[in-house]
Coordinates of C-alpha atoms in Angstrom, one line a residue:
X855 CA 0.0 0.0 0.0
X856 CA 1.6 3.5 -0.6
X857 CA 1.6 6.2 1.4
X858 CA -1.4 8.2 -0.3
X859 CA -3.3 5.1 -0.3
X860 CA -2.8 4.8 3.3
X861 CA -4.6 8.3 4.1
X862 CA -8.0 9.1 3.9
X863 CA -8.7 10.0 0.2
X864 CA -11.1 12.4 1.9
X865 CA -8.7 14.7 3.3
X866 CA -5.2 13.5 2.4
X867 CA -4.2 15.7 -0.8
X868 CA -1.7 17.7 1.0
X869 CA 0.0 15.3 3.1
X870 CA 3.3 13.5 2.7
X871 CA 2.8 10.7 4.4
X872 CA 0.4 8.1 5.9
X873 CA -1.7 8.5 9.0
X874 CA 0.3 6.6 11.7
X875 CA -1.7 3.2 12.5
X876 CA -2.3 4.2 15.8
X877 CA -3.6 7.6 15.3
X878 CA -6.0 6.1 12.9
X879 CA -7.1 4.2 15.4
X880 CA -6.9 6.6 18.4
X881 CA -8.8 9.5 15.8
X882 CA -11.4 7.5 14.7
X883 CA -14.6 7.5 15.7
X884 CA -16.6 5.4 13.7
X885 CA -17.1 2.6 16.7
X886 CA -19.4 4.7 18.5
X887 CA -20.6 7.5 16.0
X888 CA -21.7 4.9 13.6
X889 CA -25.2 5.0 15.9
X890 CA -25.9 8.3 14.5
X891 CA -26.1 6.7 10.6
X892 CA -30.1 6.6 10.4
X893 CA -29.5 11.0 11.1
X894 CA -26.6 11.1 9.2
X895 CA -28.7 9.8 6.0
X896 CA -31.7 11.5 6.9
X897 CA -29.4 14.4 6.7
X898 CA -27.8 13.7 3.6
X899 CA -31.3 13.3 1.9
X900 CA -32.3 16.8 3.1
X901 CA -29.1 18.2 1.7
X902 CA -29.3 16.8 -1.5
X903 CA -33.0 17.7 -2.1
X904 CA -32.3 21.2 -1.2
X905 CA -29.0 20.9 -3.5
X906 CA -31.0 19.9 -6.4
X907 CA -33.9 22.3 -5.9
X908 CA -31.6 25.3 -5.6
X909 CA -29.9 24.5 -9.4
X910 CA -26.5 23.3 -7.3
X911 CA -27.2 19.5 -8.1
X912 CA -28.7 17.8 -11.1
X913 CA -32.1 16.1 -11.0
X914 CA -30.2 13.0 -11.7
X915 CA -27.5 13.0 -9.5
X916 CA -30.3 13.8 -7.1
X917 CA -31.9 10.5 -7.7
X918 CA -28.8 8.3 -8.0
X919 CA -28.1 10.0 -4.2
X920 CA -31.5 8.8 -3.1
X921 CA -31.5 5.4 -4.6
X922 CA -27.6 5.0 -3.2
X923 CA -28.6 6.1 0.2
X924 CA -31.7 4.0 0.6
X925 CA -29.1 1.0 -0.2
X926 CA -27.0 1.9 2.2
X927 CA -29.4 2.6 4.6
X928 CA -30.8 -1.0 3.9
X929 CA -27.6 -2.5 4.4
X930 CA -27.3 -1.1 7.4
X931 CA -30.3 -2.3 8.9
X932 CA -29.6 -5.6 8.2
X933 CA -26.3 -5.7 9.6
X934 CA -24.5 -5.9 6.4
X935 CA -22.8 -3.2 6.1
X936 CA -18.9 -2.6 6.5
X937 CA -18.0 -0.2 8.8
X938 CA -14.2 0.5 8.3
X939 CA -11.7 2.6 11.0
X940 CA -9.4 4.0 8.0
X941 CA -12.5 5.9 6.8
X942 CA -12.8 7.6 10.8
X943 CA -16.3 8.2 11.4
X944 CA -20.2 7.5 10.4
X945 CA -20.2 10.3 7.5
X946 CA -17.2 8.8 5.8
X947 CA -18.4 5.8 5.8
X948 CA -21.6 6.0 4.2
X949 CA -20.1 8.5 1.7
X950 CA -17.3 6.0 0.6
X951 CA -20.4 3.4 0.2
X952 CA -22.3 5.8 -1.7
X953 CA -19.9 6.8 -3.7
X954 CA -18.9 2.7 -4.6
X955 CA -22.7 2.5 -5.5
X956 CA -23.2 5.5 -7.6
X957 CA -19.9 6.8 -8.8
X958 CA -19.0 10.5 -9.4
X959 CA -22.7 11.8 -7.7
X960 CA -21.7 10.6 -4.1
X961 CA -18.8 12.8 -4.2
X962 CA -20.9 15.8 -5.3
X963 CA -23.1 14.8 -2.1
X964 CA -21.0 16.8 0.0
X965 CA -21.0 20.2 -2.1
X966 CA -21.8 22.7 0.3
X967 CA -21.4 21.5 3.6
X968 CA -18.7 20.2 5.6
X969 CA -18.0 16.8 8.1
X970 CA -18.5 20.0 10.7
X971 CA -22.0 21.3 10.1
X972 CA -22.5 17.3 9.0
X973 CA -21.9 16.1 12.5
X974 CA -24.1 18.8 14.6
X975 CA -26.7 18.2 12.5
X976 CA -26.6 14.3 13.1
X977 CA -26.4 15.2 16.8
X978 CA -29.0 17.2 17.1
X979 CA -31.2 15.5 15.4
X980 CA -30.2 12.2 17.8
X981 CA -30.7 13.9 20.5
X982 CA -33.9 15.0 19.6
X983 CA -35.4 11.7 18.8
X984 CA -33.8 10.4 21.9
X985 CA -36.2 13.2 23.8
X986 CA -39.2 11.8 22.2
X987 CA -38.1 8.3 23.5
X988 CA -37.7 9.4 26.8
X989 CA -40.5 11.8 27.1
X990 CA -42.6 8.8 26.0
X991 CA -41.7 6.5 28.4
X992 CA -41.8 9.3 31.4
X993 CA -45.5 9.7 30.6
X994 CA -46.1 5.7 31.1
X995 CA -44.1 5.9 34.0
X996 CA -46.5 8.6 35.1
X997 CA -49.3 6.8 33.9
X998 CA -48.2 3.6 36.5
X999 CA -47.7 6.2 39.4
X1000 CA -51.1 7.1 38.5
X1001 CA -52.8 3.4 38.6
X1002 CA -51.6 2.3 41.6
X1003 CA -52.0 6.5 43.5
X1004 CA -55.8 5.5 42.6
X1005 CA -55.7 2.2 43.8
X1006 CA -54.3 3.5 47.3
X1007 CA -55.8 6.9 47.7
X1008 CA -57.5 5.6 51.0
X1009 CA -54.3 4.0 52.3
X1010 CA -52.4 5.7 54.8
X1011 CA -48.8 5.4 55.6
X1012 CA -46.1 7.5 58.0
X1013 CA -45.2 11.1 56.3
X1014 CA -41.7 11.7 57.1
X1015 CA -39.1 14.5 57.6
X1016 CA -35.7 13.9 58.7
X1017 CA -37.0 10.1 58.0
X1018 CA -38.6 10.6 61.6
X1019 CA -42.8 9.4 61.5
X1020 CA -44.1 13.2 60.7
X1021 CA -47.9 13.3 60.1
X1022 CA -49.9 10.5 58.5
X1023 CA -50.6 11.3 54.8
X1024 CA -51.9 8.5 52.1
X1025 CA -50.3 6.5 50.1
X1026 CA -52.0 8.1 46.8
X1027 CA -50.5 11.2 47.9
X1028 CA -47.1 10.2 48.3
X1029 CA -47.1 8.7 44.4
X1030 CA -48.4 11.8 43.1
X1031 CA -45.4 13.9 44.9
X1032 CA -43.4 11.7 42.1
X1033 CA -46.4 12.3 39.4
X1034 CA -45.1 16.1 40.3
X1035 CA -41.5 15.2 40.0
X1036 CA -41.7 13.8 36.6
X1037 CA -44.2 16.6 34.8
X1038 CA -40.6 18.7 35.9
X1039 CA -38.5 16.4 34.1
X1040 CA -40.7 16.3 31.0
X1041 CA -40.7 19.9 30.9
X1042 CA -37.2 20.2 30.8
X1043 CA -36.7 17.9 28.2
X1044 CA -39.5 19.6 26.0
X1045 CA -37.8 23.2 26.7
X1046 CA -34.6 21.5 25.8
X1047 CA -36.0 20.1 22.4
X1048 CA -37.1 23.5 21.5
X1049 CA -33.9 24.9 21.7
X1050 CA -31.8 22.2 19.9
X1051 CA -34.3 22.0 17.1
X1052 CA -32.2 24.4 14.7
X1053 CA -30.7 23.6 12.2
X1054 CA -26.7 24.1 11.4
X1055 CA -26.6 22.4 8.1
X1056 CA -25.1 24.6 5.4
X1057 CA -22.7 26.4 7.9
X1058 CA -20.6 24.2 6.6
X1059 CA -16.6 24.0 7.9
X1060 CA -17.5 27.5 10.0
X1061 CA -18.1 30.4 7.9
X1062 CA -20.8 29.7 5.1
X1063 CA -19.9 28.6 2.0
X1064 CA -20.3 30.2 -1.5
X1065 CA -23.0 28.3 -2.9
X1066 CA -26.2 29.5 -3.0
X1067 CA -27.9 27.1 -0.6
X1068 CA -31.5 27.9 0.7
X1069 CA -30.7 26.5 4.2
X1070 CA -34.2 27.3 5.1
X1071 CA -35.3 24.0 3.2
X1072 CA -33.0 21.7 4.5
X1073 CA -34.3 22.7 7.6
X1074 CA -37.9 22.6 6.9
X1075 CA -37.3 18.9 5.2
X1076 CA -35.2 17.7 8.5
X1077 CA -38.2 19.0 10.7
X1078 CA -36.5 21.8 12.8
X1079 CA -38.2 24.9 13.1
X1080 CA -35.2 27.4 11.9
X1081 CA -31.3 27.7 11.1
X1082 CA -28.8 28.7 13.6
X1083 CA -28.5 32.4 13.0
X1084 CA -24.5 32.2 13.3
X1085 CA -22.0 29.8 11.1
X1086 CA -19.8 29.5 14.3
X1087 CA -21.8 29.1 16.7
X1088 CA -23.7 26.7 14.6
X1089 CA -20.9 24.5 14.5
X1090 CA -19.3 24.5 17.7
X1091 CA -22.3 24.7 20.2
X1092 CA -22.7 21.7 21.9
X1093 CA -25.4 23.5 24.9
X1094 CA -28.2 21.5 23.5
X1095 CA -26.4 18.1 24.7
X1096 CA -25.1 19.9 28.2
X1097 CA -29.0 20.8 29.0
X1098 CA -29.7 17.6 28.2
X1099 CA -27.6 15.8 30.1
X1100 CA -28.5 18.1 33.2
X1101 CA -32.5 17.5 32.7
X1102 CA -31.1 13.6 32.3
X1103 CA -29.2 14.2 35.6
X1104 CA -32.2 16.1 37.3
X1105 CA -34.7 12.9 36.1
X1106 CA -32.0 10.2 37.5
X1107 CA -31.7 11.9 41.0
X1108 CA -35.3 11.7 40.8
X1109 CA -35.7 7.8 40.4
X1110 CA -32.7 7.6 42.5
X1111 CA -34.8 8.7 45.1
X1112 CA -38.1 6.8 44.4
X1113 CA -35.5 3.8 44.3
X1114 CA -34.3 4.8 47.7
X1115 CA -37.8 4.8 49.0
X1116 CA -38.5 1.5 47.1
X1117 CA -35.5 -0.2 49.0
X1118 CA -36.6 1.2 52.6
X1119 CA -39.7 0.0 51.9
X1120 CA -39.4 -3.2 50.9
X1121 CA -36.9 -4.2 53.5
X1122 CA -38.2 -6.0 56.6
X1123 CA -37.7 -3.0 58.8
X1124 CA -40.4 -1.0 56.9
X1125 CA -42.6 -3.7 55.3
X1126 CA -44.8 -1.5 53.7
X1127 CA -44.4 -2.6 49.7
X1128 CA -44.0 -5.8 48.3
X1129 CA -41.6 -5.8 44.9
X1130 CA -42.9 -8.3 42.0
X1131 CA -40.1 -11.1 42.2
X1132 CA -39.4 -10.4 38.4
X1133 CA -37.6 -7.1 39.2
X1134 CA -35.5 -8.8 42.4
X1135 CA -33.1 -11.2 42.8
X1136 CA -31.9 -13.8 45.6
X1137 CA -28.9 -14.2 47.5
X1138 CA -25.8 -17.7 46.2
X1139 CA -25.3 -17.9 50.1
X1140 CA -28.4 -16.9 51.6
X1141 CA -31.6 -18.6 50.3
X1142 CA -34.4 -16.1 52.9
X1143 CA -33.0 -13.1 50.6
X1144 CA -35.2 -11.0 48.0
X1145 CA -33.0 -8.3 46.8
X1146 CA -34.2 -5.1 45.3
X1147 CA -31.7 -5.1 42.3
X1148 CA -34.0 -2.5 40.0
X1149 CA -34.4 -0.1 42.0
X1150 CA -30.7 -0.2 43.4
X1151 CA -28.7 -0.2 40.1
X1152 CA -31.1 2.9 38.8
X1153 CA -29.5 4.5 42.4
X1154 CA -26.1 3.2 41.2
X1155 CA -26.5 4.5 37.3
X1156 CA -27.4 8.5 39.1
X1157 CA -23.7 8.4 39.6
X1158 CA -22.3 7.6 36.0
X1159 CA -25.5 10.3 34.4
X1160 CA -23.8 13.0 36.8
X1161 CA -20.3 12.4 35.6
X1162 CA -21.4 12.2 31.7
X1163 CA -22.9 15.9 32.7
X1164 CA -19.1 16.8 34.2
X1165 CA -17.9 15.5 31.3
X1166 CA -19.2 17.5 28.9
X1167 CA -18.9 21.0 31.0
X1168 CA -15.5 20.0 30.8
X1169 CA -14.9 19.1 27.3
X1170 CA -16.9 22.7 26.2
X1171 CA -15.1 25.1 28.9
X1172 CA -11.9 25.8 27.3
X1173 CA -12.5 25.6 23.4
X1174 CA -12.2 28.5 21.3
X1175 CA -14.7 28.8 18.2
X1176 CA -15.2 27.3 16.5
X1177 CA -14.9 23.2 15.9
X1178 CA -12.3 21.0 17.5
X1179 CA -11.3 17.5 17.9
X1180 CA -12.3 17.8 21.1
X1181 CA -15.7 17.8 20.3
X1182 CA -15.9 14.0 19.1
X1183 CA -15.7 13.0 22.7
X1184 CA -19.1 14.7 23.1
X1185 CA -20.4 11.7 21.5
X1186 CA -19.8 8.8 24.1
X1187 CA -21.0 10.5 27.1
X1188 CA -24.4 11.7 25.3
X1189 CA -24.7 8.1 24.1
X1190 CA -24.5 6.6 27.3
X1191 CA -26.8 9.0 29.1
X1192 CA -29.4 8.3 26.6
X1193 CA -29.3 4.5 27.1
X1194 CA -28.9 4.6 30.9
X1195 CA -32.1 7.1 31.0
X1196 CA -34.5 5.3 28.5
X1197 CA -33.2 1.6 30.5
X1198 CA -34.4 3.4 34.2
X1199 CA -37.3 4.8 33.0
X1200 CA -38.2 1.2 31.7
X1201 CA -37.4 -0.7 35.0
X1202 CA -39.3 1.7 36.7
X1203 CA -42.4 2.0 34.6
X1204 CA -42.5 -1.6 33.9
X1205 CA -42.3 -2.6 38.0
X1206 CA -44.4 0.2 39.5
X1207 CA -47.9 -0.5 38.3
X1208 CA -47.7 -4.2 39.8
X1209 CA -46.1 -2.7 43.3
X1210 CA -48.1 -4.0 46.2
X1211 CA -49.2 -1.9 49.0
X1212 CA -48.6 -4.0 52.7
X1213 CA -51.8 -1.8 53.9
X1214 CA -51.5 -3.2 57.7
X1215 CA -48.1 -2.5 57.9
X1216 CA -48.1 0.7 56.8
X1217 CA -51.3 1.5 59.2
X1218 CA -49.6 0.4 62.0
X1219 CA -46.2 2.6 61.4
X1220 CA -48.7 5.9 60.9
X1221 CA -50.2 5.0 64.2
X1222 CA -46.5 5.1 65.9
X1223 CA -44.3 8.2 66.6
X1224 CA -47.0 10.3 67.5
X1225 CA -47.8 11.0 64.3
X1226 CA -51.1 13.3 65.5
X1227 CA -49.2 15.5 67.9
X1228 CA -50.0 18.6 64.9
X1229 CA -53.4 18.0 65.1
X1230 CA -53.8 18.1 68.8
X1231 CA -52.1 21.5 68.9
X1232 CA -54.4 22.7 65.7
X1233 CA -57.2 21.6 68.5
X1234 CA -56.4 23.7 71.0
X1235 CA -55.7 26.7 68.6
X1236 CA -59.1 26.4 67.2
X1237 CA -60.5 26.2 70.8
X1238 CA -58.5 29.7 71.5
X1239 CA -55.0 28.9 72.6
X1240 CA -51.8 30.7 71.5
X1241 CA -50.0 28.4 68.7
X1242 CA -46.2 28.4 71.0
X1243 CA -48.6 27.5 74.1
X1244 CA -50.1 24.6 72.3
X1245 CA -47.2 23.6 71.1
X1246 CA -45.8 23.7 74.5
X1247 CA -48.9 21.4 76.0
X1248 CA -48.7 19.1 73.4
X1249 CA -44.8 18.8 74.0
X1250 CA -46.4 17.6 77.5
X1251 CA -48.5 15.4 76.0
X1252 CA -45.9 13.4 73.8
X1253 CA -43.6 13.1 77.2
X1254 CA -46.5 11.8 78.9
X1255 CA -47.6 9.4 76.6
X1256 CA -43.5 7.9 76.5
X1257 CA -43.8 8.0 80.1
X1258 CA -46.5 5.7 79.9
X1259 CA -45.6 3.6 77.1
X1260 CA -48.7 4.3 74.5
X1261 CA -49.5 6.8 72.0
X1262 CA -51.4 10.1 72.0
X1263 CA -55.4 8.8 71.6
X1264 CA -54.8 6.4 74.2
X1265 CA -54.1 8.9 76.9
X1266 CA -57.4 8.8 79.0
X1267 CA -58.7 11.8 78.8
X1268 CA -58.3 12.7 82.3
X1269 CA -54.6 13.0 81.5
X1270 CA -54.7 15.3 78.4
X1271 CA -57.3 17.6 80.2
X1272 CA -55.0 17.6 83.0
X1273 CA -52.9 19.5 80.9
X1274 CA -55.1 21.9 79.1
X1275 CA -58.6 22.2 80.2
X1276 CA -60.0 23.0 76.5
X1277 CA -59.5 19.2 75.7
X1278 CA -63.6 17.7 75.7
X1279 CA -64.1 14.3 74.0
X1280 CA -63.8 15.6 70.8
X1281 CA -60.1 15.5 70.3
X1282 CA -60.3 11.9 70.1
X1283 CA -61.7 12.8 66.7
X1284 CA -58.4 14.4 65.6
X1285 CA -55.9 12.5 67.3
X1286 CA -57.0 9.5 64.8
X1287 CA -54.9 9.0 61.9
X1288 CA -57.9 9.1 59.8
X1289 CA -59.6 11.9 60.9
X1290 CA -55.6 13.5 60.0
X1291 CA -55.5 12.8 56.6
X1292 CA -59.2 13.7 56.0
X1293 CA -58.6 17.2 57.7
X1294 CA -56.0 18.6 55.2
X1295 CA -58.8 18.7 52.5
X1296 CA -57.6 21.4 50.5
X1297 CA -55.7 21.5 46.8
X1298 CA -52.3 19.7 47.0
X1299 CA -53.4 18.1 50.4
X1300 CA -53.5 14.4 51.7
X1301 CA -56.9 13.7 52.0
X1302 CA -57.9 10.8 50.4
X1303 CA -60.9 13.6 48.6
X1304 CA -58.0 15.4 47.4
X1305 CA -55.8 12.9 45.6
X1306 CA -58.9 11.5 44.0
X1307 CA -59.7 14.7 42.3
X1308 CA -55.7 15.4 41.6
X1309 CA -56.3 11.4 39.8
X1310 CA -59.5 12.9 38.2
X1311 CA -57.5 16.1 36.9
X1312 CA -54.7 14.3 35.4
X1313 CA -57.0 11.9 33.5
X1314 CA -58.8 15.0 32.2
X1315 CA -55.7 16.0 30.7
X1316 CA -54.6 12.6 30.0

């Protein structure tokens, strides 16, 4: 082989000598990139169309470009294509393919636009379908959060702060706090769509280029909804894949902390949800165990989404406009956040709908910890007591009932008016756990009234 056929034919007119084998292979990014070829194609079609309808290209080589390309792309699909180092990356690839198909027209496919504007076009539009994906399976994750919040709006369970029993709240209630989580994280990803959905095709190397390209059209056929205003910018930015990562890293410290919850819960200490056996696994040593393996690898995977987000900060923060080689190492990270996203959101919407409340258990816990101790000093406010003096009797209650060994309603009510005489008979009423949860019946409260019609309101929109 000589040295000129040792180089890229694409590139290597003004060099002396042959890419050192290493390099090649240290350069090349056709291993990974080679995911983007379905965009990279859908690109080129664009191109060429707008190519041919602005006088640049002729009908024919149009066509011979479409039937090549659909070849290639079939090829690909069925595994048959050969993906070679020496050519670098995805776009080289198919060209060289293309060009061994067609002849002289796949080399004319490239008139007017460089590997530069190429690549961010073939990013952008992967990351965009990769939104879709994702915003798609968030909604059915949402839409299991929803089934099984109906199924337990009556059920109560401990509230927690500090992971200290709080006030009793409902089941239902705590799965629509996640309900809230997600509509977040699909907002982001929508506002993040909008702003990648521009396209940089025909900003070619990083100025422009001299042909009288409608760029308008390409974008129109690629379905973005305008060009990047600036030939720089267009092909250097790389924000669009930072914001996503961040809403990806936002999303996975989400379900790392329904997975968290999950765990707790399912252990032996809580007992208050049993995991479908098809999402756990069992111990080589110790035959009693049920590990919760789903939930605690989408707790492990937070970690690697956060660093794929440091990663990229990092790449971006020093480069000068406008493209660099630095920016193939966008790709990986990107890629991997995609597929550890779309893999968690599928654990968890597949498990959740067949999670099963342990009703008892989780009634007993809420009856522990003095979980009414709030509502006994909203009693005496509303029976005329300063809130801090309440709080104060109340204080007296809880020591009281420790000192006795039982929880607040089952002080005789001797005792509690002992310390306040405003308690009457009545506070038995609020010192239930149910007659908690049904008090805070008001919009975004626990009451099993109010995460029905939350249920009801979602549907609506649904």
């Amino acid at each position: 082989m000589s040295q000129k056929e040792a180089t890229n034919s694409a590139w290597g007119g003004r060099f002396q000598e042959s890419t050192d084998a290493f390099v090649a292979e240290f350069t090349a990014s056709v291993n990974f990139d080679r995911r983007m070829a379905t965009e990279d194609i859908a690109g080129s079609l664009a191109h060429a169309q707008m190519l041919v309808e602005a006088g640049i290209l002729s009908a024919a080589d149009g066509e011979a470009i479409r039937t090549g390309l659909a070849q290639v792309q079939a090829e690909i699909d069925a595994g048959e294509f050969v993906w070679s180092v020496a050519l670098e990356d995805v776009h080289m690839n198919i060209e060289k393919r293309l060009t061994d198909l067609i002849g002289d027209a796949g080399k004319r496919l490239h008139t007017g636009r460089s590997r530069n504007d190429q690549v961010a076009t073939d990013i952008r539009l992967y990351t965009r379908a990769a939104i879709d994906r994702i915003t798609a399976e968030i909604e059915r994750l949402q839409q299991g959060i929803v089934t099984v919040a109906e199924r337990e709006a009556d059920t109560i369970m401990p509230g927690f702060t500090h992971l200290q029993t709080a006030q009793p709240i409902t089941f239902g209630h705590h799965l629509l706090a996640w309900y809230e989580m997600l509509c977040r994280d699909k907002g982001r990803f929508q506002d993040c769509r909008r702003r990648l959905n521009v396209s940089p095709l025909g900003a070619a190397a990083l100025a422009g280029t001299t042909y009288p390209i409608v760029r308008e059209r390409s974008a129109q056929l690629l379905g973005f909804d305008g060009v990047c205003q600036n030939s720089l910018d267009a092909v250097s930015d790389r924000d669009f894949a930072i914001e996503f990562c961040a809403a990806s890293a936002t999303l996975l410290m989400h379900l790392s902390r329904f997975a968290e919850e999950l765990i707790l819960w399912n252990s032996a200490a809580f007992r208050f949800v049993d995991l479908p056996d098809r999402f756990c696994t069992g111990s080589s040593i110790m035959p009693q165990k049920k590990n919760p393996d789903a939930p605690e690898l989408v707790r492990g995977k937070t970690g690697r989404v956060y660093g794929h987000l440091t990663a990229l900060l990092t790449l971006m923060k020093s480069q000068p406009l406008a493209y660099n080689k630095d920016n193939q190492e966008d790709k990986e990270p990107l890629f991997d956040t995609v597929d550890t996203v779309l893999g968690c959101l599928r654990a968890f919407a597949d498990m959740l709908p067949h999670l099963q409340a342990q009703r008892d258990n989780m009634l007993a816990a809420a009856k522990q910890g003095f979980s009414t101790a709030t509502d006994l000093a909203d009693y005496l406010v509303r029976k005329g007591l300063a809130f801090r003096d309440a709080h104060e009797v109340v204080g007296k209650a809880v020591a009281l009932a420790i000192d006795k060994g039982c929880d607040l309603p089952e002080l005789p009510l001797a005792d509690l008016q002992g310390l306040s005489p405003l308690i009457g008979e009545d506070v038995y009423a609020v010192l239930t756990v149910q007659g908690s949860v049904n008090a805070r019946n008001h919009i975004g409260g626990t009451a099993p009234a109010q995460v029905k019609a939350r249920i009801a309101a979602i549907k609506a929109l649904s």
